[in-house]
Short mmCIF file of C-alpha atoms in Angstrom, two decimals:
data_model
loop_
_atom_site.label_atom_id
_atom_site.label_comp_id
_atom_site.label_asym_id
_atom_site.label_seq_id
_atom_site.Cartn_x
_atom_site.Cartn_y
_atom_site.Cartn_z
CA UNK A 1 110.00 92.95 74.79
CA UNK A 2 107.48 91.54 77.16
CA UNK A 3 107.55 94.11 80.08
CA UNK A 4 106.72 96.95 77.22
CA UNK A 5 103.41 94.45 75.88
CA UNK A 6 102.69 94.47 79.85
CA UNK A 7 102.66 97.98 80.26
CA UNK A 8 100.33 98.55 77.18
CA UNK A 9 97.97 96.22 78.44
CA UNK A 10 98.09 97.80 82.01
CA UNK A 11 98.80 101.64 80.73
CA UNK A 12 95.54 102.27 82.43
CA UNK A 13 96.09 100.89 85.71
CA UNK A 14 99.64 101.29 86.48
CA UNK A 15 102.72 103.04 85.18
CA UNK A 16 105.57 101.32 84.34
CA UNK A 17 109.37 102.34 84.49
CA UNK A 18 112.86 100.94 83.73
CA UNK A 19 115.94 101.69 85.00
CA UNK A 20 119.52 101.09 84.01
CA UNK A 21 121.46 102.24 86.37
CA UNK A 22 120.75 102.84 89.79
CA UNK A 23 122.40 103.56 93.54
CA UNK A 24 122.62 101.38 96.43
CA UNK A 25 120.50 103.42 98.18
CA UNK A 26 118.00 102.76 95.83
CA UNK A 27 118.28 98.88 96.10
CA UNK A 28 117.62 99.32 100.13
CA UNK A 29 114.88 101.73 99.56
CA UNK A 30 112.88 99.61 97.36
CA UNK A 31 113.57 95.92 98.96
CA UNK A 32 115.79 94.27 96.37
CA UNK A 33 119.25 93.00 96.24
CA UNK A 34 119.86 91.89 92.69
CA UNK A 35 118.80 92.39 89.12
CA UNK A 36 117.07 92.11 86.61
CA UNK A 37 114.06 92.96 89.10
CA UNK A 38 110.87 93.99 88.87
CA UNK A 39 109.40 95.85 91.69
CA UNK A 40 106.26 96.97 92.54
CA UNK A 41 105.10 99.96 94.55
CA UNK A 42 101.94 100.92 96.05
CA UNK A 43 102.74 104.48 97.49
CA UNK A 44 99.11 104.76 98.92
CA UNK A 45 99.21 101.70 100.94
CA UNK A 46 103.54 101.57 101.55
CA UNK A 47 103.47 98.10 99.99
CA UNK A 48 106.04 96.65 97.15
CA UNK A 49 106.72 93.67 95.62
CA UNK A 50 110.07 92.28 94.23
CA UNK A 51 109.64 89.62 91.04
CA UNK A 52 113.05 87.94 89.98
CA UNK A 53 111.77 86.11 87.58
CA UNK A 54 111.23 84.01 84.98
CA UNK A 55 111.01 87.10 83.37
CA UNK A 56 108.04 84.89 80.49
CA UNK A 57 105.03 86.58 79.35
CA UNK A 58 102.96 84.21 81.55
CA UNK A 59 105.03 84.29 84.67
CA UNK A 60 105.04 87.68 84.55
CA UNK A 61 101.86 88.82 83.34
CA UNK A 62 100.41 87.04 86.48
CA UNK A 63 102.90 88.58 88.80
CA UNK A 64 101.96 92.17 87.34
CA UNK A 65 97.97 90.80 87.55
CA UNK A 66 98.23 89.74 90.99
CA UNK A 67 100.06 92.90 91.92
CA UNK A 68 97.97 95.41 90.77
CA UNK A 69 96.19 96.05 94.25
CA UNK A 70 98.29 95.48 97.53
CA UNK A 71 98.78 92.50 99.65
CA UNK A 72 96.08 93.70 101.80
CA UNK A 73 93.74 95.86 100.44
CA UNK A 74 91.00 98.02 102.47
CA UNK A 75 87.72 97.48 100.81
CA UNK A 76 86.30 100.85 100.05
CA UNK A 77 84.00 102.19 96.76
CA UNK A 78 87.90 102.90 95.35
CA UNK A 79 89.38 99.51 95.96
CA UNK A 80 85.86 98.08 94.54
CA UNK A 81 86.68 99.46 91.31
CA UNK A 82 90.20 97.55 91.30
CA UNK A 83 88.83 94.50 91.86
CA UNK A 84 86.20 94.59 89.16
CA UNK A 85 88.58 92.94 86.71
CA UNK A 86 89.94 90.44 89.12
CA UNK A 87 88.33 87.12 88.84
CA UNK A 88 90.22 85.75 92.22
CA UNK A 89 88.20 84.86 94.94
CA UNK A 90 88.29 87.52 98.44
CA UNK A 91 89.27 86.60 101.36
CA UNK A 92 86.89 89.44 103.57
CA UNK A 93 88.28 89.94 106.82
CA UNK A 94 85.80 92.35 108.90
CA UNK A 95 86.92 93.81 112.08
CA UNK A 96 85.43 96.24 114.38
CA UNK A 97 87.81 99.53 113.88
CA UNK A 98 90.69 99.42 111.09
CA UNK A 99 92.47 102.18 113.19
CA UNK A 100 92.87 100.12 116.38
CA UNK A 101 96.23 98.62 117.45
CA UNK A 102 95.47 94.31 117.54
CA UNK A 103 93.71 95.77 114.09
CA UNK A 104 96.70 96.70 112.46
CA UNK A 105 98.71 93.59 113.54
CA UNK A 106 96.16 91.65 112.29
CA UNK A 107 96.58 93.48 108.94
CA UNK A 108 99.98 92.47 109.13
CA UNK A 109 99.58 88.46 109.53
CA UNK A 110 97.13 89.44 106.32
CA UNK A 111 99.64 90.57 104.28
CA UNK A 112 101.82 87.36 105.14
CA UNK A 113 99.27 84.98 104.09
CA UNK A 114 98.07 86.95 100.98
CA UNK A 115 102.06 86.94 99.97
CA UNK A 116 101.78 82.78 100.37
CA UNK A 117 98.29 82.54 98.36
CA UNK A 118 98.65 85.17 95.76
CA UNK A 119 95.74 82.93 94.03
CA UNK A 120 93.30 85.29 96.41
CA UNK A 121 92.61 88.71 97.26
CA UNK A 122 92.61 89.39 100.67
CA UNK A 123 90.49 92.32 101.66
CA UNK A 124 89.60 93.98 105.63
CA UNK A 125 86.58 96.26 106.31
CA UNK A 126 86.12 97.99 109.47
CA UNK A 127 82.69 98.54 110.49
CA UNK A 128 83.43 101.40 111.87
CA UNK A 129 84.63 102.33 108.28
CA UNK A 130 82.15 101.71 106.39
CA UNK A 131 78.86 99.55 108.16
CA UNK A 132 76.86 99.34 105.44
CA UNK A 133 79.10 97.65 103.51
CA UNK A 134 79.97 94.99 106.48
CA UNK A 135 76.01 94.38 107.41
CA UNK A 136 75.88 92.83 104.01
CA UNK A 137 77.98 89.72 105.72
CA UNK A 138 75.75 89.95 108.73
CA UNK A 139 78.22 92.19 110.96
CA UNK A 140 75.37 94.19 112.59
CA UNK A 141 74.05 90.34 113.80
CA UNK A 142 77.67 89.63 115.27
CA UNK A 143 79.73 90.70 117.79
CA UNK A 144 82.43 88.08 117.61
CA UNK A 145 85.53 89.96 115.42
CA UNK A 146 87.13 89.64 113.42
CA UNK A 147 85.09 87.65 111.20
CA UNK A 148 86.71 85.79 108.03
CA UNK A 149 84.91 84.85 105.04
CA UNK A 150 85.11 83.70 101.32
CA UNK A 151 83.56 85.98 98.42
CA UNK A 152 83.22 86.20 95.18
CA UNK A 153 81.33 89.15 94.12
CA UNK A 154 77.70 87.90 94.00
CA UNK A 155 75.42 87.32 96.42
CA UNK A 156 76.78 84.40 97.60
CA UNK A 157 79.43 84.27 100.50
CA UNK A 158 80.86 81.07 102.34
CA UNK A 159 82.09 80.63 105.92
CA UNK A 160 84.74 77.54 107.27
CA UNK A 161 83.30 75.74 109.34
CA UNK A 162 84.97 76.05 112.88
CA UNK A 163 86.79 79.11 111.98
CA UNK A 164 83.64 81.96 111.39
CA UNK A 165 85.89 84.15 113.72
CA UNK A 166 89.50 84.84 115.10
CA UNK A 167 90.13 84.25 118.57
CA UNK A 168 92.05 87.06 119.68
CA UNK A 169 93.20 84.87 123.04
CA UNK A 170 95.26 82.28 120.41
CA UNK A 171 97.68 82.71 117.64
CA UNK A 172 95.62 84.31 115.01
CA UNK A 173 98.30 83.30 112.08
CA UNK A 174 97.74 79.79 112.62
CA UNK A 175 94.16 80.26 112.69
CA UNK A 176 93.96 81.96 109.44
CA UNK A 177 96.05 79.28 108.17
CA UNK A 178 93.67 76.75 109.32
CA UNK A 179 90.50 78.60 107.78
CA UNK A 180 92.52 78.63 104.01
CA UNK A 181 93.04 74.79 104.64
CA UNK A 182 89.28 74.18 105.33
CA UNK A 183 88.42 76.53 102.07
CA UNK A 184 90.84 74.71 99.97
CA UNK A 185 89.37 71.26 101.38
CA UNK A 186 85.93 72.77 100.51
CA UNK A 187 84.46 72.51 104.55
CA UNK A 188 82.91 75.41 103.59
CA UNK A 189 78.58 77.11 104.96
CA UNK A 190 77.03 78.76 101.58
CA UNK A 191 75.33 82.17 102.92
CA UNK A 192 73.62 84.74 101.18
CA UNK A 193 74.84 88.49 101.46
CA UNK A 194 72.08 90.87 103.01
CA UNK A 195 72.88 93.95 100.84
CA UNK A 196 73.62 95.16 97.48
CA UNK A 197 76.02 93.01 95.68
CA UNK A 198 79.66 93.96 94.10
CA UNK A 199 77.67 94.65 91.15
CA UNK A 200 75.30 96.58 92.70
CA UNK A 201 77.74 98.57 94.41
CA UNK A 202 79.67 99.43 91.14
CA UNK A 203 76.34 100.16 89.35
CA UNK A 204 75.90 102.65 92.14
CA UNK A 205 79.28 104.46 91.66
CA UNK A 206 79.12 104.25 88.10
CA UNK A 207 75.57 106.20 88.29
CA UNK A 208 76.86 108.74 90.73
CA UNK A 209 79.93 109.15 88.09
CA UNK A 210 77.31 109.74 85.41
CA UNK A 211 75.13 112.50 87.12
CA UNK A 212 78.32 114.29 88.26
CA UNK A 213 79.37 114.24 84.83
CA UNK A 214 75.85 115.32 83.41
CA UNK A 215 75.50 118.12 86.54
CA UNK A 216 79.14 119.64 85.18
CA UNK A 217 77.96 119.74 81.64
CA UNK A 218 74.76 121.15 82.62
CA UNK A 219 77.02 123.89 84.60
CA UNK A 220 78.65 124.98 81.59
CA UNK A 221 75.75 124.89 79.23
CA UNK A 222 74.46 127.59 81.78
CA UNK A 223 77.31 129.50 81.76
CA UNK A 224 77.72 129.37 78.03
CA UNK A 225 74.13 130.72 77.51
CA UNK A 226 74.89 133.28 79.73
CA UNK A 227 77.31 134.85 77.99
CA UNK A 228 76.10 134.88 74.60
CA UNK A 229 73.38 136.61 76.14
CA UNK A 230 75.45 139.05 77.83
CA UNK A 231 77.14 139.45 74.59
CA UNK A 232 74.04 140.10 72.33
CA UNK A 233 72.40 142.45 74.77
CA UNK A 234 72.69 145.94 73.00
CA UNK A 235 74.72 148.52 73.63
CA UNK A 236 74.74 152.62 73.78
CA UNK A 237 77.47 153.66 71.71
CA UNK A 238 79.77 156.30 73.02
CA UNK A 239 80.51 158.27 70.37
CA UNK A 240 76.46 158.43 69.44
CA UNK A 241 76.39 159.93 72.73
CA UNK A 242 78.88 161.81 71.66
CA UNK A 243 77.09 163.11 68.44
CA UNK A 244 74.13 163.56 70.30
CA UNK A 245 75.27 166.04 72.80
CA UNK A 246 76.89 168.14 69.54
CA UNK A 247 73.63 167.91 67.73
CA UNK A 248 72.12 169.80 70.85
CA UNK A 249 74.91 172.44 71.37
CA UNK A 250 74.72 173.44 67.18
CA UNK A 251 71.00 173.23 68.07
CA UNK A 252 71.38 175.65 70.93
CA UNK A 253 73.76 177.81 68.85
CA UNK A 254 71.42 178.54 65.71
CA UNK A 255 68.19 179.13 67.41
CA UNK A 256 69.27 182.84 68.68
CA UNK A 257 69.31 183.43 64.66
CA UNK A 258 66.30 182.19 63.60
CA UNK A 259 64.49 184.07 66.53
CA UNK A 260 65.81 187.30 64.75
CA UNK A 261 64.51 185.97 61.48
CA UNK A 262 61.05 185.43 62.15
CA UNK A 263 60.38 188.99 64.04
CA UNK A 264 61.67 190.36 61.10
CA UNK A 265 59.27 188.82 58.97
CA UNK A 266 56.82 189.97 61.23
CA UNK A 267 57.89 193.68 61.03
#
């Protein structure tokens, strides 16, 4: 069966589940309205998916591939580690606060173009969130946000030309629109990023996995030595103590006697 080769392949990323026989209420809470379905759920990030098919190993396996982070996914040292296997290009949206309210509908009209060009990833950073991550593509030398761009990983990033920025003042779906024509027609500025690159950042998480792991097994080492110590440290014996204080009372008892015996020997 290919959904069961799927979830071998992806036992590590996601967890797969089938179901026979299910409610209507189940149907409305996950978004579909006929089977077979496949759906996908993000529970951190209240995002699903619904695949109808072709229900073919390469249909499928790219629908599960593509699917494995959300629609719109906020670029942190987590999400970083997701797209390590991904070989689709990013489309890096960076905006001042992720919190703020034109923010999240923005996020929104994200979501609707990444569902129409599932061939990209399209990623937001707030610098707010996490600045050192946005100076990388300049942010700290810009104050005109939200910013789109084109990356791949490296240290390379491109801008459209014409469409660097959102206007906030015009419809900002038909804007984004226009920026994935001009990357797909290739009217694109090479720049280099300022910062460490995705590499670099997942070399840096992977080394701060490593000492964490090295500090824990240091920990228990240490605690391990510790109590063997503890548990070859000698004792005092109760019951020698025991003996002991006998010894002394028998002691006590006999030497009346032998006083007796010696000034006899002297008389």
């Amino acid at each position: 069966m290919v959904i069961s080769h799927l979830a071998i392949k992806y036992k590590r990323k996601a967890w797969f589940s089938v179901a026979k026989d299910f409610s209507e209420d189940a149907m409305v809470l996950y978004d579909f309205d006929k089977v077979p379905a496949l759906v996908v759920f993000h529970p951190n990030y209240n995002q699903q998916s619904v695949f109808y098919g072709p229900f073919e190993d390469e249909f499928l396996g790219d629908f599960i591939k593509q699917n494995l982070i959300p629609l719109a996914v906020p670029m942190n040292r987590e999400t970083l580690k997701l797209l390590s296997d991904d070989d689709r290009k990013i489309v890096l949206t960076i905006m001042e606060d992720e919190n703020e309210e034109k923010s999240q509908k923005l996020i929104k009209l994200l979501k609707a173009a990444a569902s129409a060009n599932r061939d990209l990833v399209f990623g937001y950073v707030g610098v707010k969130q996490w600045d050192e991550f946005a100076n990388t593509f300049g942010a700290n030398e810009d104050t005109n946000f939200p910013k789109l761009i084109i990356w791949n990983g490296d240290e390379q990033y491109f801008t459209v030309i014409g469409y660097e920025s959102l206007d906030e003042e015009e419809d900002q779906s038909s804007q984004i629109s226009r920026f994935l024509e001009g990357y797909r027609e290739g009217r694109m500025e090479k720049k280099m990023i300022k910062g460490p690159s995705f590499m670099d950042y997942m070399n840096v998480i992977s080394i701060a996995a490593v000492f964490i792991i090295v500090f824990l097994v240091a920990i228990l080492m240490l605690i391990r030595r510790l109590s063997t110590h503890d548990d070859n440290k000698p004792r005092k014996d109760i019951y020698d103590d025991d003996d002991d204080d006998e010894g002394e009372e028998e002691s006590s008892a006999e030497s009346p006697e032998s006083d007796y015996e010696v000034r006899k020997k002297e008389d």
